Amino acid sequence: MARTVVGPPAVVAYALTEASNWWDQINESPAWQDRIFHVLAALYGVVAVVALIVLWLIIWWKPIPPLMILSKMFFAGVSLFAALGFLVYGGRLFLMLQRFPVESKGRRKKLQEAYVGYVTTICFTCFLVRGIMMCFNAFDKAADLDVLDHPVLNFIYYLLVEILPSSLVLFILRKLPPKRGITQYHPIR
């Protein structure tokens, strides 16, 4: 029969405590935090340089059709995710405001001041249209969005899918209440 030697429970617990202590040491160390953030910055820099050289400079120098499609689909995806974000978060905010009690003083005022439903609908529609148009642009040359020969079409397109949603959000955000500061100094007693 083989015998196994097991140490006292206090020794095992101490070893486990020391093993998990490294996490706290790294979290509390400014040197480790700086190193981690520098590594993250370097990694983002590498991604940016690669994107500037696998993608933008190559497309500018010698347009490669698969890279052109990839680039346009990337921007279409960004627009579609922005539309989805407006739909999800704007819809959640609208539904949250709708659930306020009817007798609540601020419910009607909040719904009227924020126009949350309108902002959500307009921004979702604009980004959705932009994403769909960019998808068409990726695969159909006739649906090119940079139409230099038709400045009026450029103006209408960019007005509807970029300037209108941005202006609307800024207009609504101007109604946010200002931050309250300390109005008077009250000495501690």
mmCIF file with all atom_site columns, C-alpha atoms in Angstrom, residues 1-188:
data_model
loop_
_atom_site.group_PDB
_atom_site.id
_atom_site.type_symbol
_atom_site.label_atom_id
_atom_site.label_alt_id
_atom_site.label_comp_id
_atom_site.label_asym_id
_atom_site.label_entity_id
_atom_site.label_seq_id
_atom_site.pdbx_PDB_ins_code
_atom_site.Cartn_x
_atom_site.Cartn_y
_atom_site.Cartn_z
_atom_site.occupancy
_atom_site.B_iso_or_equiv
_atom_site.pdbx_formal_charge
_atom_site.auth_seq_id
_atom_site.auth_comp_id
_atom_site.auth_asym_id
_atom_site.auth_atom_id
_atom_site.pdbx_PDB_model_num
ATOM 1   C CA . MET A 1 1   ? 0.000   0.000  0.000   1.00 0.00 ? 1   MET A CA 1
ATOM 2   C CA . ALA A 1 2   ? 1.406   3.339  -1.013  1.00 0.00 ? 2   ALA A CA 1
ATOM 3   C CA . ARG A 1 3   ? 1.369   6.193  1.440   1.00 0.00 ? 3   ARG A CA 1
ATOM 4   C CA . THR A 1 4   ? 0.739   9.765  0.346   1.00 0.00 ? 4   THR A CA 1
ATOM 5   C CA . VAL A 1 5   ? 2.034   12.550 2.454   1.00 0.00 ? 5   VAL A CA 1
ATOM 6   C CA . VAL A 1 6   ? -0.381  15.451 2.734   1.00 0.00 ? 6   VAL A CA 1
ATOM 7   C CA . GLY A 1 7   ? 0.724   18.650 4.407   1.00 0.00 ? 7   GLY A CA 1
ATOM 8   C CA . PRO A 1 8   ? -1.318  20.511 6.929   1.00 0.00 ? 8   PRO A CA 1
ATOM 9   C CA . PRO A 1 9   ? -4.239  22.506 5.467   1.00 0.00 ? 9   PRO A CA 1
ATOM 10  C CA . ALA A 1 10  ? -2.657  25.791 6.500   1.00 0.00 ? 10  ALA A CA 1
ATOM 11  C CA . VAL A 1 11  ? 0.374   25.158 4.259   1.00 0.00 ? 11  VAL A CA 1
ATOM 12  C CA . VAL A 1 12  ? -1.855  24.386 1.250   1.00 0.00 ? 12  VAL A CA 1
ATOM 13  C CA . ALA A 1 13  ? -3.975  27.493 1.878   1.00 0.00 ? 13  ALA A CA 1
ATOM 14  C CA . TYR A 1 14  ? -0.841  29.654 2.181   1.00 0.00 ? 14  TYR A CA 1
ATOM 15  C CA . ALA A 1 15  ? 0.476   28.316 -1.125  1.00 0.00 ? 15  ALA A CA 1
ATOM 16  C CA . LEU A 1 16  ? -2.834  29.075 -2.849  1.00 0.00 ? 16  LEU A CA 1
ATOM 17  C CA . THR A 1 17  ? -2.859  32.593 -1.376  1.00 0.00 ? 17  THR A CA 1
ATOM 18  C CA . GLU A 1 18  ? 0.666   33.241 -2.647  1.00 0.00 ? 18  GLU A CA 1
ATOM 19  C CA . ALA A 1 19  ? -0.290  31.925 -6.101  1.00 0.00 ? 19  ALA A CA 1
ATOM 20  C CA . SER A 1 20  ? -3.167  34.405 -6.420  1.00 0.00 ? 20  SER A CA 1
ATOM 21  C CA . ASN A 1 21  ? -1.158  37.266 -4.939  1.00 0.00 ? 21  ASN A CA 1
ATOM 22  C CA . TRP A 1 22  ? 0.572   38.009 -8.274  1.00 0.00 ? 22  TRP A CA 1
ATOM 23  C CA . TRP A 1 23  ? -2.670  39.470 -9.634  1.00 0.00 ? 23  TRP A CA 1
ATOM 24  C CA . ASP A 1 24  ? -2.857  42.039 -6.855  1.00 0.00 ? 24  ASP A CA 1
ATOM 25  C CA . GLN A 1 25  ? 0.827   42.889 -7.258  1.00 0.00 ? 25  GLN A CA 1
ATOM 26  C CA . ILE A 1 26  ? 0.393   43.617 -10.975 1.00 0.00 ? 26  ILE A CA 1
ATOM 27  C CA . ASN A 1 27  ? -2.800  45.603 -10.440 1.00 0.00 ? 27  ASN A CA 1
ATOM 28  C CA . GLU A 1 28  ? -1.211  47.800 -7.791  1.00 0.00 ? 28  GLU A CA 1
ATOM 29  C CA . SER A 1 29  ? 2.090   48.340 -9.604  1.00 0.00 ? 29  SER A CA 1
ATOM 30  C CA . PRO A 1 30  ? 2.338   51.577 -11.661 1.00 0.00 ? 30  PRO A CA 1
ATOM 31  C CA . ALA A 1 31  ? 5.296   50.098 -13.563 1.00 0.00 ? 31  ALA A CA 1
ATOM 32  C CA . TRP A 1 32  ? 3.262   47.063 -14.691 1.00 0.00 ? 32  TRP A CA 1
ATOM 33  C CA . GLN A 1 33  ? 0.313   49.269 -15.622 1.00 0.00 ? 33  GLN A CA 1
ATOM 34  C CA . ASP A 1 34  ? 2.583   51.479 -17.740 1.00 0.00 ? 34  ASP A CA 1
ATOM 35  C CA . ARG A 1 35  ? 4.113   48.452 -19.458 1.00 0.00 ? 35  ARG A CA 1
ATOM 36  C CA . ILE A 1 36  ? 0.714   46.950 -20.230 1.00 0.00 ? 36  ILE A CA 1
ATOM 37  C CA . PHE A 1 37  ? -0.603  50.219 -21.679 1.00 0.00 ? 37  PHE A CA 1
ATOM 38  C CA . HIS A 1 38  ? 2.567   50.673 -23.745 1.00 0.00 ? 38  HIS A CA 1
ATOM 39  C CA . VAL A 1 39  ? 2.197   47.146 -25.152 1.00 0.00 ? 39  VAL A CA 1
ATOM 40  C CA . LEU A 1 40  ? -1.448  47.848 -26.003 1.00 0.00 ? 40  LEU A CA 1
ATOM 41  C CA . ALA A 1 41  ? -0.488  51.139 -27.677 1.00 0.00 ? 41  ALA A CA 1
ATOM 42  C CA . ALA A 1 42  ? 2.222   49.383 -29.688 1.00 0.00 ? 42  ALA A CA 1
ATOM 43  C CA . LEU A 1 43  ? -0.212  46.673 -30.800 1.00 0.00 ? 43  LEU A CA 1
ATOM 44  C CA . TYR A 1 44  ? -2.754  49.284 -31.907 1.00 0.00 ? 44  TYR A CA 1
ATOM 45  C CA . GLY A 1 45  ? 0.048   51.092 -33.724 1.00 0.00 ? 45  GLY A CA 1
ATOM 46  C CA . VAL A 1 46  ? 0.991   47.888 -35.562 1.00 0.00 ? 46  VAL A CA 1
ATOM 47  C CA . VAL A 1 47  ? -2.635  47.396 -36.593 1.00 0.00 ? 47  VAL A CA 1
ATOM 48  C CA . ALA A 1 48  ? -2.810  51.008 -37.828 1.00 0.00 ? 48  ALA A CA 1
ATOM 49  C CA . VAL A 1 49  ? 0.443   50.704 -39.795 1.00 0.00 ? 49  VAL A CA 1
ATOM 50  C CA . VAL A 1 50  ? -0.689  47.441 -41.391 1.00 0.00 ? 50  VAL A CA 1
ATOM 51  C CA . ALA A 1 51  ? -4.033  49.030 -42.308 1.00 0.00 ? 51  ALA A CA 1
ATOM 52  C CA . LEU A 1 52  ? -2.247  52.048 -43.746 1.00 0.00 ? 52  LEU A CA 1
ATOM 53  C CA . ILE A 1 53  ? 0.274   49.896 -45.781 1.00 0.00 ? 53  ILE A CA 1
ATOM 54  C CA . VAL A 1 54  ? -2.456  45.723 -46.500 1.00 0.00 ? 54  VAL A CA 1
ATOM 55  C CA . LEU A 1 55  ? -5.051  48.178 -47.290 1.00 0.00 ? 55  LEU A CA 1
ATOM 56  C CA . TRP A 1 56  ? -4.926  52.083 -47.950 1.00 0.00 ? 56  TRP A CA 1
ATOM 57  C CA . LEU A 1 57  ? -1.616  52.638 -49.732 1.00 0.00 ? 57  LEU A CA 1
ATOM 58  C CA . ILE A 1 58  ? -1.977  49.492 -51.811 1.00 0.00 ? 58  ILE A CA 1
ATOM 59  C CA . ILE A 1 59  ? -5.496  50.480 -52.850 1.00 0.00 ? 59  ILE A CA 1
ATOM 60  C CA . TRP A 1 60  ? -4.310  53.990 -53.744 1.00 0.00 ? 60  TRP A CA 1
ATOM 61  C CA . TRP A 1 61  ? -1.217  52.814 -55.610 1.00 0.00 ? 61  TRP A CA 1
ATOM 62  C CA . LYS A 1 62  ? -2.677  49.791 -57.396 1.00 0.00 ? 62  LYS A CA 1
ATOM 63  C CA . PRO A 1 63  ? -6.375  49.131 -56.834 1.00 0.00 ? 63  PRO A CA 1
ATOM 64  C CA . ILE A 1 64  ? -6.918  45.434 -56.246 1.00 0.00 ? 64  ILE A CA 1
ATOM 65  C CA . PRO A 1 65  ? -10.609 44.518 -56.625 1.00 0.00 ? 65  PRO A CA 1
ATOM 66  C CA . PRO A 1 66  ? -10.813 42.149 -53.621 1.00 0.00 ? 66  PRO A CA 1
ATOM 67  C CA . LEU A 1 67  ? -9.191  44.768 -51.364 1.00 0.00 ? 67  LEU A CA 1
ATOM 68  C CA . MET A 1 68  ? -11.540 47.451 -52.671 1.00 0.00 ? 68  MET A CA 1
ATOM 69  C CA . ILE A 1 69  ? -14.515 45.247 -51.889 1.00 0.00 ? 69  ILE A CA 1
ATOM 70  C CA . LEU A 1 70  ? -13.089 44.413 -48.447 1.00 0.00 ? 70  LEU A CA 1
ATOM 71  C CA . SER A 1 71  ? -12.567 48.095 -47.659 1.00 0.00 ? 71  SER A CA 1
ATOM 72  C CA . LYS A 1 72  ? -16.066 49.096 -48.738 1.00 0.00 ? 72  LYS A CA 1
ATOM 73  C CA . MET A 1 73  ? -17.646 46.184 -46.890 1.00 0.00 ? 73  MET A CA 1
ATOM 74  C CA . PHE A 1 74  ? -15.748 47.172 -43.746 1.00 0.00 ? 74  PHE A CA 1
ATOM 75  C CA . PHE A 1 75  ? -17.250 50.666 -43.837 1.00 0.00 ? 75  PHE A CA 1
ATOM 76  C CA . ALA A 1 76  ? -20.667 49.211 -44.658 1.00 0.00 ? 76  ALA A CA 1
ATOM 77  C CA . GLY A 1 77  ? -20.357 46.970 -41.605 1.00 0.00 ? 77  GLY A CA 1
ATOM 78  C CA . VAL A 1 78  ? -19.412 49.928 -39.415 1.00 0.00 ? 78  VAL A CA 1
ATOM 79  C CA . SER A 1 79  ? -22.501 51.810 -40.604 1.00 0.00 ? 79  SER A CA 1
ATOM 80  C CA . LEU A 1 80  ? -24.746 48.795 -40.080 1.00 0.00 ? 80  LEU A CA 1
ATOM 81  C CA . PHE A 1 81  ? -23.389 48.276 -36.556 1.00 0.00 ? 81  PHE A CA 1
ATOM 82  C CA . ALA A 1 82  ? -23.983 51.972 -35.823 1.00 0.00 ? 82  ALA A CA 1
ATOM 83  C CA . ALA A 1 83  ? -27.580 51.561 -37.029 1.00 0.00 ? 83  ALA A CA 1
ATOM 84  C CA . LEU A 1 84  ? -27.980 48.487 -34.837 1.00 0.00 ? 84  LEU A CA 1
ATOM 85  C CA . GLY A 1 85  ? -26.519 50.380 -31.867 1.00 0.00 ? 85  GLY A CA 1
ATOM 86  C CA . PHE A 1 86  ? -29.008 53.227 -32.298 1.00 0.00 ? 86  PHE A CA 1
ATOM 87  C CA . LEU A 1 87  ? -31.844 50.735 -32.578 1.00 0.00 ? 87  LEU A CA 1
ATOM 88  C CA . VAL A 1 88  ? -30.863 48.701 -29.514 1.00 0.00 ? 88  VAL A CA 1
ATOM 89  C CA . TYR A 1 89  ? -29.791 51.449 -27.121 1.00 0.00 ? 89  TYR A CA 1
ATOM 90  C CA . GLY A 1 90  ? -32.219 54.116 -28.314 1.00 0.00 ? 90  GLY A CA 1
ATOM 91  C CA . GLY A 1 91  ? -35.041 51.583 -28.213 1.00 0.00 ? 91  GLY A CA 1
ATOM 92  C CA . ARG A 1 92  ? -34.064 50.499 -24.713 1.00 0.00 ? 92  ARG A CA 1
ATOM 93  C CA . LEU A 1 93  ? -33.992 54.115 -23.529 1.00 0.00 ? 93  LEU A CA 1
ATOM 94  C CA . PHE A 1 94  ? -37.361 54.820 -25.119 1.00 0.00 ? 94  PHE A CA 1
ATOM 95  C CA . LEU A 1 95  ? -38.913 51.730 -23.518 1.00 0.00 ? 95  LEU A CA 1
ATOM 96  C CA . MET A 1 96  ? -37.346 52.616 -20.162 1.00 0.00 ? 96  MET A CA 1
ATOM 97  C CA . LEU A 1 97  ? -38.891 56.092 -20.332 1.00 0.00 ? 97  LEU A CA 1
ATOM 98  C CA . GLN A 1 98  ? -42.230 54.584 -21.334 1.00 0.00 ? 98  GLN A CA 1
ATOM 99  C CA . ARG A 1 99  ? -42.204 52.435 -18.171 1.00 0.00 ? 99  ARG A CA 1
ATOM 100 C CA . PHE A 1 100 ? -42.059 55.479 -15.898 1.00 0.00 ? 100 PHE A CA 1
ATOM 101 C CA . PRO A 1 101 ? -45.238 55.731 -13.830 1.00 0.00 ? 101 PRO A CA 1
ATOM 102 C CA . VAL A 1 102 ? -47.921 57.833 -15.507 1.00 0.00 ? 102 VAL A CA 1
ATOM 103 C CA . GLU A 1 103 ? -48.250 60.002 -12.414 1.00 0.00 ? 103 GLU A CA 1
ATOM 104 C CA . SER A 1 104 ? -44.533 60.781 -12.507 1.00 0.00 ? 104 SER A CA 1
ATOM 105 C CA . LYS A 1 105 ? -43.809 64.489 -12.997 1.00 0.00 ? 105 LYS A CA 1
ATOM 106 C CA . GLY A 1 106 ? -40.877 63.997 -15.306 1.00 0.00 ? 106 GLY A CA 1
ATOM 107 C CA . ARG A 1 107 ? -42.216 61.280 -17.617 1.00 0.00 ? 107 ARG A CA 1
ATOM 108 C CA . ARG A 1 108 ? -43.988 63.478 -20.147 1.00 0.00 ? 108 ARG A CA 1
ATOM 109 C CA . LYS A 1 109 ? -41.300 66.124 -19.953 1.00 0.00 ? 109 LYS A CA 1
ATOM 110 C CA . LYS A 1 110 ? -38.536 63.561 -20.510 1.00 0.00 ? 110 LYS A CA 1
ATOM 111 C CA . LEU A 1 111 ? -40.290 62.001 -23.484 1.00 0.00 ? 111 LEU A CA 1
ATOM 112 C CA . GLN A 1 112 ? -40.994 65.395 -25.054 1.00 0.00 ? 112 GLN A CA 1
ATOM 113 C CA . GLU A 1 113 ? -37.596 66.954 -24.367 1.00 0.00 ? 113 GLU A CA 1
ATOM 114 C CA . ALA A 1 114 ? -35.474 64.073 -25.530 1.00 0.00 ? 114 ALA A CA 1
ATOM 115 C CA . TYR A 1 115 ? -37.546 62.991 -28.539 1.00 0.00 ? 115 TYR A CA 1
ATOM 116 C CA . VAL A 1 116 ? -35.871 59.667 -27.968 1.00 0.00 ? 116 VAL A CA 1
ATOM 117 C CA . GLY A 1 117 ? -38.117 57.774 -30.346 1.00 0.00 ? 117 GLY A CA 1
ATOM 118 C CA . TYR A 1 118 ? -37.619 60.265 -33.158 1.00 0.00 ? 118 TYR A CA 1
ATOM 119 C CA . VAL A 1 119 ? -33.854 60.400 -32.716 1.00 0.00 ? 119 VAL A CA 1
ATOM 120 C CA . THR A 1 120 ? -33.612 56.614 -32.627 1.00 0.00 ? 120 THR A CA 1
ATOM 121 C CA . THR A 1 121 ? -35.759 56.178 -35.719 1.00 0.00 ? 121 THR A CA 1
ATOM 122 C CA . ILE A 1 122 ? -34.022 58.851 -37.785 1.00 0.00 ? 122 ILE A CA 1
ATOM 123 C CA . CYS A 1 123 ? -30.470 57.822 -36.831 1.00 0.00 ? 123 CYS A CA 1
ATOM 124 C CA . PHE A 1 124 ? -31.229 54.127 -37.339 1.00 0.00 ? 124 PHE A CA 1
ATOM 125 C CA . THR A 1 125 ? -32.737 54.813 -40.760 1.00 0.00 ? 125 THR A CA 1
ATOM 126 C CA . CYS A 1 126 ? -29.872 57.073 -41.869 1.00 0.00 ? 126 CYS A CA 1
ATOM 127 C CA . PHE A 1 127 ? -27.135 54.647 -40.853 1.00 0.00 ? 127 PHE A CA 1
ATOM 128 C CA . LEU A 1 128 ? -29.062 51.708 -42.284 1.00 0.00 ? 128 LEU A CA 1
ATOM 129 C CA . VAL A 1 129 ? -29.429 53.497 -45.640 1.00 0.00 ? 129 VAL A CA 1
ATOM 130 C CA . ARG A 1 130 ? -25.731 54.366 -45.597 1.00 0.00 ? 130 ARG A CA 1
ATOM 131 C CA . GLY A 1 131 ? -24.746 50.759 -44.828 1.00 0.00 ? 131 GLY A CA 1
ATOM 132 C CA . ILE A 1 132 ? -26.985 49.387 -47.586 1.00 0.00 ? 132 ILE A CA 1
ATOM 133 C CA . MET A 1 133 ? -25.686 51.941 -50.079 1.00 0.00 ? 133 MET A CA 1
ATOM 134 C CA . MET A 1 134 ? -22.094 51.045 -49.199 1.00 0.00 ? 134 MET A CA 1
ATOM 135 C CA . CYS A 1 135 ? -22.871 47.341 -49.711 1.00 0.00 ? 135 CYS A CA 1
ATOM 136 C CA . PHE A 1 136 ? -24.258 48.136 -53.172 1.00 0.00 ? 136 PHE A CA 1
ATOM 137 C CA . ASN A 1 137 ? -21.212 50.317 -53.816 1.00 0.00 ? 137 ASN A CA 1
ATOM 138 C CA . ALA A 1 138 ? -18.873 47.437 -52.994 1.00 0.00 ? 138 ALA A CA 1
ATOM 139 C CA . PHE A 1 139 ? -20.311 45.151 -55.658 1.00 0.00 ? 139 PHE A CA 1
ATOM 140 C CA . ASP A 1 140 ? -21.808 47.525 -58.258 1.00 0.00 ? 140 ASP A CA 1
ATOM 141 C CA . LYS A 1 141 ? -19.686 50.221 -59.878 1.00 0.00 ? 141 LYS A CA 1
ATOM 142 C CA . ALA A 1 142 ? -22.848 52.078 -60.987 1.00 0.00 ? 142 ALA A CA 1
ATOM 143 C CA . ALA A 1 143 ? -23.720 52.685 -57.316 1.00 0.00 ? 143 ALA A CA 1
ATOM 144 C CA . ASP A 1 144 ? -20.485 54.598 -56.626 1.00 0.00 ? 144 ASP A CA 1
ATOM 145 C CA . LEU A 1 145 ? -20.909 56.985 -53.713 1.00 0.00 ? 145 LEU A CA 1
ATOM 146 C CA . ASP A 1 146 ? -18.080 59.368 -54.625 1.00 0.00 ? 146 ASP A CA 1
ATOM 147 C CA . VAL A 1 147 ? -19.675 60.957 -57.641 1.00 0.00 ? 147 VAL A CA 1
ATOM 148 C CA . LEU A 1 148 ? -17.428 63.895 -58.476 1.00 0.00 ? 148 LEU A CA 1
ATOM 149 C CA . ASP A 1 149 ? -19.445 64.784 -61.560 1.00 0.00 ? 149 ASP A CA 1
ATOM 150 C CA . HIS A 1 150 ? -22.665 65.214 -59.558 1.00 0.00 ? 150 HIS A CA 1
ATOM 151 C CA . PRO A 1 151 ? -22.039 67.502 -56.571 1.00 0.00 ? 151 PRO A CA 1
ATOM 152 C CA . VAL A 1 152 ? -25.780 67.876 -55.900 1.00 0.00 ? 152 VAL A CA 1
ATOM 153 C CA . LEU A 1 153 ? -26.150 64.110 -55.438 1.00 0.00 ? 153 LEU A CA 1
ATOM 154 C CA . ASN A 1 154 ? -23.103 64.081 -53.149 1.00 0.00 ? 154 ASN A CA 1
ATOM 155 C CA . PHE A 1 155 ? -24.613 66.933 -51.134 1.00 0.00 ? 155 PHE A CA 1
ATOM 156 C CA . ILE A 1 156 ? -27.991 65.199 -50.746 1.00 0.00 ? 156 ILE A CA 1
ATOM 157 C CA . TYR A 1 157 ? -26.474 61.815 -49.879 1.00 0.00 ? 157 TYR A CA 1
ATOM 158 C CA . TYR A 1 158 ? -24.039 63.084 -47.248 1.00 0.00 ? 158 TYR A CA 1
ATOM 159 C CA . LEU A 1 159 ? -26.611 65.516 -45.854 1.00 0.00 ? 159 LEU A CA 1
ATOM 160 C CA . LEU A 1 160 ? -29.074 62.701 -45.260 1.00 0.00 ? 160 LEU A CA 1
ATOM 161 C CA . VAL A 1 161 ? -26.754 59.984 -43.985 1.00 0.00 ? 161 VAL A CA 1
ATOM 162 C CA . GLU A 1 162 ? -24.134 61.918 -42.014 1.00 0.00 ? 162 GLU A CA 1
ATOM 163 C CA . ILE A 1 163 ? -24.959 65.553 -41.298 1.00 0.00 ? 163 ILE A CA 1
ATOM 164 C CA . LEU A 1 164 ? -28.629 65.074 -40.372 1.00 0.00 ? 164 LEU A CA 1
ATOM 165 C CA . PRO A 1 165 ? -28.063 62.345 -37.742 1.00 0.00 ? 165 PRO A CA 1
ATOM 166 C CA . SER A 1 166 ? -25.086 64.188 -36.235 1.00 0.00 ? 166 SER A CA 1
ATOM 167 C CA . SER A 1 167 ? -26.953 67.494 -36.098 1.00 0.00 ? 167 SER A CA 1
ATOM 168 C CA . LEU A 1 168 ? -30.009 65.839 -34.606 1.00 0.00 ? 168 LEU A CA 1
ATOM 169 C CA . VAL A 1 169 ? -28.022 64.199 -31.834 1.00 0.00 ? 169 VAL A CA 1
ATOM 170 C CA . LEU A 1 170 ? -26.266 67.484 -31.036 1.00 0.00 ? 170 LEU A CA 1
ATOM 171 C CA . PHE A 1 171 ? -29.594 69.338 -31.037 1.00 0.00 ? 171 PHE A CA 1
ATOM 172 C CA . ILE A 1 172 ? -31.134 66.869 -28.607 1.00 0.00 ? 172 ILE A CA 1
ATOM 173 C CA . LEU A 1 173 ? -28.076 66.794 -26.350 1.00 0.00 ? 173 LEU A CA 1
ATOM 174 C CA . ARG A 1 174 ? -28.189 70.580 -25.904 1.00 0.00 ? 174 ARG A CA 1
ATOM 175 C CA . LYS A 1 175 ? -31.268 70.081 -23.717 1.00 0.00 ? 175 LYS A CA 1
ATOM 176 C CA . LEU A 1 176 ? -29.434 68.010 -21.144 1.00 0.00 ? 176 LEU A CA 1
ATOM 177 C CA . PRO A 1 177 ? -29.492 69.658 -17.753 1.00 0.00 ? 177 PRO A CA 1
ATOM 178 C CA . PRO A 1 178 ? -26.322 71.531 -16.811 1.00 0.00 ? 178 PRO A CA 1
ATOM 179 C CA . LYS A 1 179 ? -24.053 70.157 -14.130 1.00 0.00 ? 179 LYS A CA 1
ATOM 180 C CA . ARG A 1 180 ? -24.862 71.554 -10.746 1.00 0.00 ? 180 ARG A CA 1
ATOM 181 C CA . GLY A 1 181 ? -22.050 73.128 -8.849  1.00 0.00 ? 181 GLY A CA 1
ATOM 182 C CA . ILE A 1 182 ? -21.798 74.032 -5.205  1.00 0.00 ? 182 ILE A CA 1
ATOM 183 C CA . THR A 1 183 ? -23.924 77.129 -4.821  1.00 0.00 ? 183 THR A CA 1
ATOM 184 C CA . GLN A 1 184 ? -22.721 78.260 -1.439  1.00 0.00 ? 184 GLN A CA 1
ATOM 185 C CA . TYR A 1 185 ? -19.934 77.444 0.936   1.00 0.00 ? 185 TYR A CA 1
ATOM 186 C CA . HIS A 1 186 ? -21.141 75.823 4.124   1.00 0.00 ? 186 HIS A CA 1
ATOM 187 C CA . PRO A 1 187 ? -18.565 75.512 6.886   1.00 0.00 ? 187 PRO A CA 1
ATOM 188 C CA . ILE A 1 188 ? -18.266 72.198 8.683   1.00 0.00 ? 188 ILE A CA 1
#
